PDB file of C-alpha atoms and ligand atoms in Angstrom:
ATOM      1  CA  UNK A   1     -17.421 124.110 118.590  1.00 84.00           C
ATOM      2  CA  UNK A   2     -14.556 122.839 116.520  1.00 90.00           C
ATOM      3  CA  UNK A   3     -15.395 119.676 114.669  1.00 94.00           C
ATOM      4  CA  UNK A   4     -12.528 117.469 113.590  1.00 96.00           C
ATOM      5  CA  UNK A   5     -12.749 116.573 109.928  1.00 97.00           C
ATOM      6  CA  UNK A   6     -10.533 114.801 107.442  1.00 97.00           C
ATOM      7  CA  UNK A   7      -9.570 118.070 105.821  1.00 97.00           C
ATOM      8  CA  UNK A   8      -7.512 118.871 108.936  1.00 98.00           C
ATOM      9  CA  UNK A   9      -5.433 115.730 108.641  1.00 97.00           C
ATOM     10  CA  UNK A  10      -1.776 116.376 107.839  1.00 96.00           C
ATOM     11  CA  UNK A  11      -0.884 112.689 107.671  1.00 95.00           C
ATOM     12  CA  UNK A  12       1.824 113.203 110.297  1.00 96.00           C
ATOM     13  CA  UNK A  13       0.460 111.122 113.174  1.00 97.00           C
ATOM     14  CA  UNK A  14       2.034 113.087 116.002  1.00 97.00           C
ATOM     15  CA  UNK A  15       0.850 116.424 114.623  1.00 97.00           C
ATOM     16  CA  UNK A  16      -2.657 115.171 113.930  1.00 98.00           C
ATOM     17  CA  UNK A  17      -2.907 113.906 117.499  1.00 98.00           C
ATOM     18  CA  UNK A  18      -1.767 117.254 118.844  1.00 98.00           C
ATOM     19  CA  UNK A  19      -4.187 119.164 116.635  1.00 98.00           C
ATOM     20  CA  UNK A  20      -6.998 116.936 117.867  1.00 97.00           C
ATOM     21  CA  UNK A  21      -5.972 117.666 121.437  1.00 97.00           C
ATOM     22  CA  UNK A  22      -6.135 121.408 120.685  1.00 96.00           C
ATOM     23  CA  UNK A  23      -9.641 120.929 119.294  1.00 96.00           C
ATOM     24  CA  UNK A  24     -10.577 119.040 122.469  1.00 96.00           C
ATOM     25  CA  UNK A  25      -9.308 121.791 124.775  1.00 94.00           C
ATOM     26  CA  UNK A  26     -11.197 124.424 122.757  1.00 92.00           C
ATOM     27  CA  UNK A  27     -14.348 122.310 122.906  1.00 93.00           C
ATOM     28  CA  UNK A  28     -13.956 121.861 126.639  1.00 92.00           C
ATOM     29  CA  UNK A  29     -14.019 125.636 126.916  1.00 88.00           C
ATOM     30  CA  UNK A  30     -17.058 125.893 124.636  1.00 89.00           C
ATOM     31  CA  UNK A  31     -18.780 123.318 126.844  1.00 90.00           C
ATOM     32  CA  UNK A  32     -18.086 125.439 129.902  1.00 86.00           C
ATOM     33  CA  UNK A  33     -19.465 128.467 128.129  1.00 85.00           C
ATOM     34  CA  UNK A  34     -22.714 126.668 127.388  1.00 87.00           C
ATOM     35  CA  UNK A  35     -23.064 125.331 130.924  1.00 86.00           C
ATOM     36  CA  UNK A  36     -25.829 127.467 132.358  1.00 82.00           C
ATOM     37  CA  UNK A  37     -25.827 125.728 135.708  1.00 83.00           C
ATOM     38  CA  UNK A  38     -22.489 127.209 136.622  1.00 80.00           C
ATOM     39  CA  UNK A  39     -22.626 130.854 137.612  1.00 79.00           C
ATOM     40  CA  UNK A  40     -19.012 131.465 138.516  1.00 80.00           C
ATOM     41  CA  UNK A  41     -16.783 129.960 135.897  1.00 81.00           C
ATOM     42  CA  UNK A  42     -13.767 132.149 136.595  1.00 80.00           C
ATOM     43  CA  UNK A  43     -11.441 129.486 138.026  1.00 85.00           C
ATOM     44  CA  UNK A  44     -12.287 127.023 135.276  1.00 88.00           C
ATOM     45  CA  UNK A  45     -11.789 129.616 132.581  1.00 79.00           C
ATOM     46  CA  UNK A  46      -8.404 130.530 133.985  1.00 83.00           C
ATOM     47  CA  UNK A  47      -7.451 126.841 134.109  1.00 91.00           C
ATOM     48  CA  UNK A  48      -8.555 126.157 130.520  1.00 88.00           C
ATOM     49  CA  UNK A  49      -6.767 129.212 129.176  1.00 83.00           C
ATOM     50  CA  UNK A  50      -3.596 128.131 130.953  1.00 90.00           C
ATOM     51  CA  UNK A  51      -3.948 124.616 129.556  1.00 94.00           C
ATOM     52  CA  UNK A  52      -4.509 125.981 126.079  1.00 90.00           C
ATOM     53  CA  UNK A  53      -1.486 128.258 126.328  1.00 90.00           C
ATOM     54  CA  UNK A  54       0.795 125.522 127.632  1.00 95.00           C
ATOM     55  CA  UNK A  55      -0.364 122.902 125.166  1.00 96.00           C
ATOM     56  CA  UNK A  56      -0.122 125.308 122.237  1.00 95.00           C
ATOM     57  CA  UNK A  57       3.484 126.104 123.156  1.00 96.00           C
ATOM     58  CA  UNK A  58       4.295 122.421 123.384  1.00 97.00           C
ATOM     59  CA  UNK A  59       2.578 121.685 120.069  1.00 98.00           C
ATOM     60  CA  UNK A  60       4.236 124.560 118.211  1.00 98.00           C
ATOM     61  CA  UNK A  61       7.607 123.443 119.449  1.00 98.00           C
ATOM     62  CA  UNK A  62       7.146 119.923 118.170  1.00 97.00           C
ATOM     63  CA  UNK A  63       5.706 121.172 114.890  1.00 98.00           C
ATOM     64  CA  UNK A  64       8.716 123.450 114.456  1.00 98.00           C
ATOM     65  CA  UNK A  65      11.053 120.529 115.111  1.00 97.00           C
ATOM     66  CA  UNK A  66       9.182 118.574 112.483  1.00 97.00           C
ATOM     67  CA  UNK A  67       9.463 121.381 109.918  1.00 97.00           C
ATOM     68  CA  UNK A  68      13.201 121.591 110.562  1.00 97.00           C
ATOM     69  CA  UNK A  69      13.534 117.826 110.164  1.00 96.00           C
ATOM     70  CA  UNK A  70      12.077 117.979 106.641  1.00 95.00           C
ATOM     71  CA  UNK A  71      14.093 121.094 105.738  1.00 95.00           C
ATOM     72  CA  UNK A  72      10.976 123.197 105.230  1.00 96.00           C
ATOM     73  CA  UNK A  73      11.956 126.453 103.521  1.00 95.00           C
ATOM     74  CA  UNK A  74       9.231 128.644 104.987  1.00 96.00           C
ATOM     75  CA  UNK A  75      10.092 127.593 108.524  1.00 97.00           C
ATOM     76  CA  UNK A  76      10.861 131.097 109.802  1.00 97.00           C
ATOM     77  CA  UNK A  77       7.645 132.739 108.636  1.00 97.00           C
ATOM     78  CA  UNK A  78       5.661 129.807 109.996  1.00 98.00           C
ATOM     79  CA  UNK A  79       7.431 130.050 113.318  1.00 98.00           C
ATOM     80  CA  UNK A  80       6.687 133.795 113.386  1.00 98.00           C
ATOM     81  CA  UNK A  81       2.970 133.050 113.067  1.00 97.00           C
ATOM     82  CA  UNK A  82       3.212 130.699 116.018  1.00 98.00           C
ATOM     83  CA  UNK A  83       4.940 133.379 118.090  1.00 97.00           C
ATOM     84  CA  UNK A  84       2.258 135.859 117.113  1.00 96.00           C
ATOM     85  CA  UNK A  85      -0.483 133.548 118.326  1.00 96.00           C
ATOM     86  CA  UNK A  86       1.297 132.854 121.616  1.00 94.00           C
ATOM     87  CA  UNK A  87       1.607 136.608 122.139  1.00 94.00           C
ATOM     88  CA  UNK A  88      -2.112 137.112 121.519  1.00 92.00           C
ATOM     89  CA  UNK A  89      -3.019 134.409 124.020  1.00 90.00           C
ATOM     90  CA  UNK A  90      -0.665 135.997 126.543  1.00 88.00           C
ATOM     91  CA  UNK A  91      -2.563 139.275 126.122  1.00 88.00           C
ATOM     92  CA  UNK A  92      -5.759 137.720 127.439  1.00 86.00           C
ATOM     93  CA  UNK A  93      -6.656 139.938 130.345  1.00 84.00           C
ATOM     94  CA  UNK A  94      -7.905 137.944 133.286  1.00 78.00           C
ATOM     95  CA  UNK A  95      -9.518 141.006 134.877  1.00 80.00           C
ATOM     96  CA  UNK A  96     -11.836 141.213 131.902  1.00 80.00           C
ATOM     97  CA  UNK A  97     -12.745 137.581 132.443  1.00 76.00           C
ATOM     98  CA  UNK A  98     -14.292 138.552 135.742  1.00 76.00           C
ATOM     99  CA  UNK A  99     -16.336 141.471 134.334  1.00 79.00           C
ATOM    100  CA  UNK A 100     -18.293 139.555 131.765  1.00 82.00           C
ATOM    101  CA  UNK A 101     -17.188 135.961 131.790  1.00 79.00           C
ATOM    102  CA  UNK A 102     -19.315 134.522 129.013  1.00 81.00           C
ATOM    103  CA  UNK A 103     -18.841 137.341 126.520  1.00 86.00           C
ATOM    104  CA  UNK A 104     -15.102 137.446 127.076  1.00 84.00           C
ATOM    105  CA  UNK A 105     -14.694 133.703 126.899  1.00 80.00           C
ATOM    106  CA  UNK A 106     -16.778 133.537 123.725  1.00 87.00           C
ATOM    107  CA  UNK A 107     -14.741 136.247 122.057  1.00 90.00           C
ATOM    108  CA  UNK A 108     -11.453 134.619 123.060  1.00 88.00           C
ATOM    109  CA  UNK A 109     -12.593 131.189 122.010  1.00 88.00           C
ATOM    110  CA  UNK A 110     -13.921 132.327 118.669  1.00 93.00           C
ATOM    111  CA  UNK A 111     -10.559 133.894 117.979  1.00 93.00           C
ATOM    112  CA  UNK A 112      -8.680 130.751 119.046  1.00 92.00           C
ATOM    113  CA  UNK A 113     -10.930 128.339 117.159  1.00 93.00           C
ATOM    114  CA  UNK A 114     -10.837 130.359 113.952  1.00 96.00           C
ATOM    115  CA  UNK A 115      -7.087 130.817 114.190  1.00 96.00           C
ATOM    116  CA  UNK A 116      -6.393 127.114 114.753  1.00 95.00           C
ATOM    117  CA  UNK A 117      -8.667 125.965 111.928  1.00 96.00           C
ATOM    118  CA  UNK A 118      -7.339 128.526 109.447  1.00 97.00           C
ATOM    119  CA  UNK A 119      -3.741 127.950 110.479  1.00 97.00           C
ATOM    120  CA  UNK A 120      -3.982 124.203 109.929  1.00 97.00           C
ATOM    121  CA  UNK A 121      -5.680 124.571 106.554  1.00 97.00           C
ATOM    122  CA  UNK A 122      -3.749 127.578 105.298  1.00 97.00           C
ATOM    123  CA  UNK A 123      -0.293 127.133 106.799  1.00 97.00           C
ATOM    124  CA  UNK A 124       0.320 123.641 108.143  1.00 97.00           C
ATOM    125  CA  UNK A 125      -0.867 122.137 104.871  1.00 97.00           C
ATOM    126  CA  UNK A 126       1.956 124.001 103.119  1.00 96.00           C
ATOM    127  CA  UNK A 127       4.655 121.990 104.880  1.00 95.00           C
ATOM    128  CA  UNK A 128       2.634 118.852 104.197  1.00 93.00           C
ATOM    129  CA  UNK A 129       2.632 119.735 100.494  1.00 93.00           C
ATOM    130  CA  UNK A 130       6.322 120.702 100.560  1.00 92.00           C
ATOM    131  CA  UNK A 131       7.260 117.304 101.915  1.00 82.00           C
ATOM    132  CA  UNK A 132       5.683 115.763  98.815  1.00 66.00           C
TER     133      UNK A 132
HETATM  134 FE1  FE2 B   1       1.661 125.526 112.587  1.00 59.07          FE
END
């Protein structure tokens, strides 16, 4: 699970709200993973992955607009990291989801959760610092 903590706070209200929403979507997926009553989770997994992909795109776009608005100098490399993440999510192979749902979802989620947490702390905080 991803636990929201103060260290993730950028101080930009809109971005913090969006990051919290990303945490919530990831946790929804973790909850599904842990639900042992459900045997066929395929449709729900597909729906959560689609939600995650769509919301991430929306969030990155508004974060990029924000970086431009403050004249952030490392905008292009930051944007490239966003594009890289979107590409990785797009590579998620839904046929594999059907083979071994839990293992595949866990692997995908661990990647997503780690990426989001590290990206906020290691990259987003740089534009926060740059703003002064
Ligand atoms: Fe970012």
